[in-house]
């Protein structure tokens, strides 16, 4: 079957037509909408915690094709989501570029902050070091049900450089914002390295069997208008363009979290196939200003998966009512948190899927 916009030449076989997330990314409206969850493999799952304990460190988990395959498949086995997302982390890219990266239990990532004058990165070694991750992609594709879309991903340059410059997560990304103003040349050079690395890495994932890729820009929302264009729109546009030169017809989901009123420009100017929206976005705005431009993915507040009950049902219904007439991949507005309840995930899924009969 041909994709809705007729542009894909390679994705025409039957298996592709069964992958419902991929069909929406290609421009179709499906009812009920396909559904998956950001961070669907994670600490809210006992089977994830068990594998994580066996693997040792978090990076060992990311770099073991066996363990990464296992945890990617866990939420598919348990819930039957329409898409699997490769289990890895956005920070394997700085790590594979040669920066020191480690994870502190209960706190989060730590990096040795980069020296913008002499970054000392090794882009030539990137793909060699990421081989186990690419190996995981092909194993996962081999083990997934045929109808499950496989998503690869990377962190967007801006979000990566907030961690690379600060050496850790910060509440307001002040170190990277400050550097972008006082060492503009150094930051632009780093963006260039990350754009090229992202193209190499995403192309390798697609070649290994990912059906589409998502670019996570978690900290897009802290920039002013000029910063958003320079560090979010422009690098994303270059990645999408470079990737499609390597892999014709490559499908890309952009997720510029906190983009708000920048969303229409982001979609129009980057060339992404679909856009992820956070839960703060106005559903009326998304429906009238974004869905006509591109399929939308989102945007349940993950907090409802902690609290559950009628408020969860009502929140799911609002999204289905407001966005269901357009092209939609049902998802969260950000990743599920470790205190999300499995029963609430089941309840959300049943509600989305039962909507097909309503
Ligand atoms: O979605 C998925 O299931 C795929 C796996 C995935 C992880 N991280 C696993 C992970 C993905 C897509 C990411 C993306 C990621 N990583 C982002 C962008 C999206 C977002 O959530 O904002 C960012 C900013 C990171 C960096 C990162 N990794 C942080 C800030 C942390 C610590 C916070 C936390 O939740 O612990 C991580 C660790 C991490 N990445 C965990 C998981 C399952 C938890 C670590 C553990 O199991 O010990």
Coordinates of C-alpha atoms and ligand atoms in Angstrom, one line a residue:
X1 CA 0.0 0.0 0.0
X2 CA 1.2 3.5 -0.8
X3 CA 1.7 6.0 1.9
X4 CA -0.9 8.8 2.0
X5 CA 1.3 11.5 0.5
X6 CA 2.7 9.2 -2.1
X7 CA 6.3 10.4 -1.4
X8 CA 7.7 7.1 -0.1
X9 CA 9.2 4.8 -2.5
X10 CA 10.6 2.2 -0.1
X11 CA 7.9 1.9 2.5
X12 CA 5.2 0.3 0.3
X13 CA 5.2 -3.4 1.4
X14 CA 2.5 -5.0 3.5
X15 CA 4.4 -4.9 6.8
X16 CA 4.7 -1.1 6.5
X17 CA 1.0 -0.7 5.9
X18 CA 0.3 -2.6 9.1
X19 CA 2.5 -0.3 11.2
X20 CA -0.1 2.2 12.4
X21 CA 2.3 4.8 13.8
X22 CA 4.2 4.9 10.6
X23 CA 1.0 5.3 8.6
X24 CA 0.1 8.4 10.7
X25 CA 3.6 9.8 10.2
X26 CA 3.0 9.4 6.5
X27 CA 0.0 11.6 6.8
X28 CA -3.0 9.3 7.4
X29 CA -5.7 9.9 10.0
X30 CA -6.4 6.6 11.9
X31 CA -9.2 5.9 14.4
X32 CA -8.6 5.0 17.1
X33 CA -5.2 6.6 17.0
X34 CA -2.1 4.5 17.5
X35 CA -0.5 4.9 20.9
X36 CA 2.9 4.6 22.6
X37 CA 4.5 6.3 25.5
X38 CA 7.7 8.3 25.9
X39 CA 10.0 6.5 28.5
X40 CA 7.7 3.4 28.2
X41 CA 10.7 1.2 29.2
X42 CA 11.7 2.6 32.5
X43 CA 11.6 2.4 36.3
X44 CA 7.8 2.2 36.7
X45 CA 8.1 -1.4 35.3
X46 CA 9.3 -4.1 37.7
X47 CA 10.8 -6.1 34.8
X48 CA 12.9 -3.0 33.8
X49 CA 14.2 -2.7 37.3
X50 CA 15.2 -6.3 37.4
X51 CA 17.1 -6.1 34.1
X52 CA 18.6 -2.8 35.2
X53 CA 19.9 -4.5 38.4
X54 CA 21.5 -7.3 36.3
X55 CA 23.1 -4.9 33.9
X56 CA 25.1 -3.0 36.5
X57 CA 25.4 0.7 35.5
X58 CA 22.9 2.5 33.3
X59 CA 25.4 3.0 30.5
X60 CA 26.2 -0.8 30.6
X61 CA 22.5 -1.3 30.0
X62 CA 22.5 1.1 27.0
X63 CA 25.6 -0.5 25.5
X64 CA 24.5 -4.1 25.9
X65 CA 22.6 -5.2 22.8
X66 CA 21.0 -8.1 24.8
X67 CA 19.8 -6.0 27.7
X68 CA 18.8 -3.0 25.5
X69 CA 16.8 -5.4 23.3
X70 CA 15.2 -7.0 26.3
X71 CA 14.0 -3.7 27.9
X72 CA 12.8 -2.3 24.6
X73 CA 10.5 -5.3 24.2
X74 CA 9.2 -5.4 27.8
X75 CA 6.5 -2.7 27.4
X76 CA 5.5 -4.1 24.0
X77 CA 5.0 -7.6 25.6
X78 CA 3.1 -6.1 28.6
X79 CA 0.9 -3.5 26.9
X80 CA 1.1 -4.1 23.1
X81 CA 1.9 -0.5 22.2
X82 CA 1.8 0.4 18.5
X83 CA 5.4 1.6 18.6
X84 CA 8.6 0.4 20.4
X85 CA 11.3 3.0 21.0
X86 CA 14.9 1.9 21.1
X87 CA 16.1 1.7 24.7
X88 CA 19.1 4.0 25.0
X89 CA 19.8 7.6 26.2
X90 CA 20.4 10.8 24.4
X91 CA 23.7 11.2 26.3
X92 CA 25.3 8.2 24.6
X93 CA 26.2 10.6 21.8
X94 CA 28.4 13.0 23.9
X95 CA 29.8 9.8 25.5
X96 CA 30.6 8.3 22.1
X97 CA 32.1 11.6 21.0
X98 CA 34.6 11.2 23.8
X99 CA 33.2 13.3 26.6
X100 CA 33.1 11.7 30.1
X101 CA 29.5 10.8 31.0
X102 CA 28.2 8.9 34.0
X103 CA 24.9 8.5 35.9
X104 CA 24.5 9.0 39.6
X105 CA 21.9 6.7 41.1
X106 CA 18.9 8.7 42.2
X107 CA 20.3 12.0 40.8
X108 CA 20.8 11.8 37.1
X109 CA 23.5 12.3 34.5
X110 CA 26.9 13.9 35.1
X111 CA 29.4 15.0 32.4
X112 CA 32.8 16.5 32.6
X113 CA 31.9 20.0 31.3
X114 CA 33.2 20.6 27.8
X115 CA 35.9 23.2 27.1
X116 CA 34.4 25.2 24.2
X117 CA 37.8 26.4 23.1
X118 CA 39.3 22.9 22.9
X119 CA 36.4 20.5 23.0
X120 CA 38.6 17.6 22.0
X121 CA 35.8 15.6 20.6
X122 CA 36.3 12.6 18.3
X123 CA 33.5 12.5 15.7
X124 CA 35.4 9.9 13.7
X125 CA 35.0 7.4 16.4
X126 CA 31.3 8.0 17.0
X127 CA 29.7 5.1 15.0
X128 CA 32.3 2.6 16.1
X129 CA 31.5 3.3 19.7
X130 CA 27.8 3.2 19.1
X131 CA 28.0 -0.1 17.3
X132 CA 26.3 -2.0 20.2
X133 CA 23.3 0.4 20.0
X134 CA 23.0 -0.1 16.3
X135 CA 23.2 -3.9 16.8
X136 CA 20.4 -3.6 19.3
X137 CA 18.2 -1.8 16.7
X138 CA 18.5 -4.7 14.2
X139 CA 17.9 -7.3 16.9
X140 CA 14.8 -5.5 18.2
X141 CA 13.4 -5.2 14.6
X142 CA 13.9 -9.0 14.3
X143 CA 12.0 -9.7 17.5
X144 CA 9.2 -7.2 17.3
X145 CA 5.7 -8.1 16.0
X146 CA 5.4 -7.1 12.4
X147 CA 2.8 -4.5 13.0
X148 CA 4.9 -2.7 15.7
X149 CA 6.6 0.5 14.5
X150 CA 10.2 0.8 15.7
X151 CA 11.4 4.2 16.6
X152 CA 15.0 5.3 16.9
X153 CA 16.0 8.6 18.4
X154 CA 18.6 11.1 19.4
X155 CA 18.8 14.3 21.5
X156 CA 18.6 17.5 19.6
X157 CA 21.8 19.6 19.5
X158 CA 20.4 22.3 21.9
X159 CA 19.3 19.8 24.6
X160 CA 22.6 17.9 24.3
X161 CA 24.7 21.0 24.6
X162 CA 22.8 22.1 27.7
X163 CA 24.2 18.9 29.4
X164 CA 27.6 19.0 27.7
X165 CA 28.2 22.6 28.9
X166 CA 26.7 22.4 32.4
X167 CA 27.9 18.9 33.1
X168 CA 24.5 18.0 34.6
X169 CA 20.8 18.9 34.4
X170 CA 20.0 22.4 35.6
X171 CA 16.6 24.0 36.3
X172 CA 17.0 26.8 33.7
X173 CA 19.9 25.8 31.4
X174 CA 21.7 29.0 32.4
X175 CA 25.2 27.7 31.7
X176 CA 24.4 26.9 28.0
X177 CA 22.3 30.0 27.6
X178 CA 25.1 32.2 28.9
X179 CA 27.7 30.4 26.8
X180 CA 25.5 30.9 23.7
X181 CA 25.8 34.7 24.2
X182 CA 29.4 35.1 25.3
X183 CA 31.1 32.3 23.3
X184 CA 28.9 32.3 20.3
X185 CA 31.6 30.9 18.0
X186 CA 32.4 28.0 20.3
X187 CA 28.8 27.1 20.7
X188 CA 28.1 27.2 17.0
X189 CA 31.1 24.9 16.4
X190 CA 29.6 22.5 18.9
X191 CA 26.2 22.6 17.2
X192 CA 27.9 21.8 13.9
X193 CA 29.6 18.7 15.4
X194 CA 26.3 17.6 17.0
X195 CA 24.3 18.1 13.7
X196 CA 26.8 15.9 11.8
X197 CA 26.9 13.3 14.6
X198 CA 23.0 13.2 14.7
X199 CA 22.8 12.6 11.0
X200 CA 25.4 9.8 11.1
X201 CA 23.7 8.2 14.2
X202 CA 20.1 8.5 13.0
X203 CA 21.0 7.2 9.5
X204 CA 22.7 4.2 11.0
X205 CA 19.5 3.5 13.1
X206 CA 17.3 3.7 10.0
X207 CA 19.6 1.5 8.0
X208 CA 19.6 -1.1 10.9
X209 CA 15.8 -1.3 10.9
X210 CA 14.2 1.7 12.6
X211 CA 11.0 2.8 10.8
X212 CA 11.3 6.4 11.9
X213 CA 13.3 8.5 14.4
X214 CA 12.4 11.1 17.0
X215 CA 14.5 14.1 17.9
X216 CA 14.1 15.0 21.6
X217 CA 14.6 18.7 22.3
X218 CA 13.6 18.7 26.0
X219 CA 14.9 22.2 26.7
X220 CA 13.7 24.0 23.6
X221 CA 11.4 26.1 25.8
X222 CA 14.0 28.1 27.6
X223 CA 15.2 30.1 24.5
X224 CA 14.0 33.5 23.3
X225 CA 12.8 34.0 19.7
X226 CA 16.2 34.4 18.2
X227 CA 17.7 31.6 20.2
X228 CA 14.8 29.2 19.2
X229 CA 15.5 29.9 15.5
X230 CA 19.3 29.5 15.9
X231 CA 19.5 26.6 18.3
X232 CA 16.3 24.6 17.7
X233 CA 14.8 25.3 14.2
X234 CA 18.0 25.6 12.2
X235 CA 19.9 22.6 13.6
X236 CA 16.8 20.4 13.4
X237 CA 16.3 21.6 9.8
X238 CA 19.8 20.6 8.9
X239 CA 19.5 17.2 10.5
X240 CA 16.3 16.4 8.7
X241 CA 17.7 17.6 5.4
X242 CA 21.0 15.8 5.9
X243 CA 19.3 12.6 7.0
X244 CA 17.0 12.5 3.9
X245 CA 20.0 12.9 1.7
X246 CA 21.4 9.7 3.2
X247 CA 18.2 7.8 3.7
X248 CA 15.6 9.0 1.2
X249 CA 12.1 9.2 2.6
X250 CA 13.4 9.1 6.2
X251 CA 10.5 9.8 8.7
X252 CA 11.3 12.2 11.5
X253 CA 9.3 13.2 14.6
X254 CA 10.4 16.5 16.2
X255 CA 9.7 17.0 19.9
X256 CA 10.6 20.6 20.8
X257 CA 9.3 20.6 24.4
X258 CA 8.0 23.9 25.6
X259 CA 8.0 25.4 22.1
X260 CA 4.5 27.0 22.5
X261 CA 3.9 29.6 19.9
X262 CA 7.0 28.6 18.0
X263 CA 5.4 25.3 17.0
X264 CA 4.0 26.4 13.6
X265 CA 7.4 27.8 12.5
X266 CA 9.2 24.7 13.8
X267 CA 7.0 22.4 11.7
X268 CA 7.0 24.5 8.6
X269 CA 10.7 25.3 8.6
X270 CA 12.3 22.0 9.8
X271 CA 10.5 19.7 7.5
X272 CA 9.7 17.1 10.2
X273 CA 7.0 14.6 9.3
X274 CA 5.2 15.0 12.7
X275 CA 5.6 17.0 15.9
X276 CA 5.4 15.9 19.5
X277 CA 3.6 18.4 21.8
X278 CA 3.9 18.8 25.6
X279 CA 0.9 18.9 27.9
X280 CA 1.1 22.7 28.4
X281 CA 0.1 23.2 24.7
X282 CA -3.5 24.5 24.1
X283 CA -5.5 21.8 22.4
X284 CA -7.4 24.4 20.4
X285 CA -4.1 25.9 19.2
X286 CA -2.7 22.4 18.3
X287 CA -5.9 21.5 16.5
X288 CA -6.3 24.7 14.5
X289 CA -2.6 25.7 13.9
X290 CA -0.5 22.5 14.0
X291 CA -2.6 19.6 12.8
X292 CA -3.3 21.1 9.4
X293 CA 0.5 21.3 8.9
X294 CA 1.6 17.9 10.3
X295 CA 0.4 14.9 12.3
X296 CA 0.7 15.6 16.0
X297 CA 1.9 13.3 18.8
X298 CA 0.9 13.8 22.4
X299 CA 0.0 15.1 24.9
X300 CA -1.3 13.6 28.1
X301 CA 0.3 15.0 31.3
X302 CA 2.2 12.0 32.7
X303 CA 0.9 13.1 36.2
X304 CA -2.5 11.5 35.3
X305 CA -0.7 8.1 35.2
X306 CA 0.3 8.6 38.8
X307 CA -3.1 9.8 40.0
X308 CA -5.4 7.8 37.7
X309 CA -9.2 7.6 38.2
X310 CA -11.8 9.8 36.5
X311 CA -9.4 12.7 36.0
X312 CA -7.3 10.4 33.8
X313 CA -10.3 9.2 31.8
X314 CA -11.4 12.8 31.3
X315 CA -7.9 13.9 30.2
X316 CA -7.7 11.1 27.7
X317 CA -11.2 12.0 26.3
X318 CA -10.3 15.6 25.9
X319 CA -7.3 14.8 23.8
X320 CA -9.3 12.3 21.7
X321 CA -12.2 14.8 21.2
X322 CA -10.0 17.8 20.4
X323 CA -7.3 16.1 18.3
X324 CA -9.0 12.9 17.2
X325 CA -10.5 14.4 14.1
X326 CA -7.0 15.2 12.8
X327 CA -3.9 13.1 12.4
X328 CA -2.8 12.0 15.9
X329 CA -0.4 9.6 17.5
X330 CA -1.7 9.3 21.1
X331 CA 1.2 9.8 23.6
X332 CA 2.2 11.7 26.7
X333 CA 3.4 15.3 26.9
X334 CA 6.7 14.0 28.3
X335 CA 8.0 10.7 29.6
X336 CA 6.2 8.5 32.2
X337 CA 7.7 9.0 35.7
X338 CA 8.9 6.2 37.9
X339 CA 5.8 6.6 40.1
X340 CA 3.4 6.1 37.2
X341 CA 1.1 3.1 37.9
X342 CA 0.9 0.1 35.6
X343 CA -2.9 -0.1 36.2
X344 CA -3.3 3.5 35.0
X345 CA -1.3 2.8 31.8
X346 CA -3.7 -0.1 31.1
X347 CA -6.6 2.1 31.8
X348 CA -5.3 4.8 29.4
X349 CA -4.7 2.3 26.7
X350 CA -8.1 0.7 27.0
X351 CA -9.7 4.1 26.9
X352 CA -7.9 5.1 23.7
X353 CA -8.5 1.8 22.0
X354 CA -12.2 1.6 23.1
X355 CA -12.7 5.0 21.5
X356 CA -12.7 3.1 18.2
X357 CA -16.1 1.7 19.1
X358 CA -17.5 5.0 20.3
Ligands
LIG1 O1 11.5 6.5 25.9 C1 12.1 5.4 26.1 O2 11.6 4.5 26.8 C2 13.5 5.2 25.5 C3 14.6 5.4 26.4 C4 15.0 6.8 26.8 C5 15.7 7.1 28.0 N1 16.1 8.4 28.0 C6 16.0 6.1 29.1 C7 16.4 6.6 30.4 C8 14.9 8.0 26.1 C9 14.3 8.3 24.8 C10 15.6 9.0 26.9 C11 15.8 10.4 26.4 C12 16.4 11.4 27.3 N2 17.4 11.2 28.2 C13 16.1 12.8 27.3 C14 15.1 13.4 26.4 C15 13.7 13.2 26.8 C16 13.3 13.6 28.2 O3 12.9 12.7 28.9 O4 13.5 14.7 28.5 C17 16.9 13.4 28.3 C18 17.0 14.8 28.7 C19 17.8 12.4 28.8 C20 18.9 12.5 29.8 C21 18.6 11.7 31.0 N3 18.7 10.4 31.1 C22 18.3 12.2 32.3 C23 18.0 13.7 32.7 C24 18.2 11.1 33.1 C25 17.9 11.1 34.6 C26 16.5 11.4 35.0 C27 15.8 10.1 35.3 O5 14.7 9.9 34.8 O6 16.5 9.3 36.0 C28 18.4 9.9 32.4 C29 18.4 8.5 32.8 C30 17.5 7.6 32.1 N4 17.3 7.5 30.7 C31 16.7 6.6 32.7 C32 16.0 6.0 31.7 C33 15.0 4.8 31.8 C34 16.6 6.3 34.2 C35 17.9 5.8 34.6 C36 17.9 4.5 35.4 O7 17.2 3.5 35.0 O8 18.6 4.4 36.4

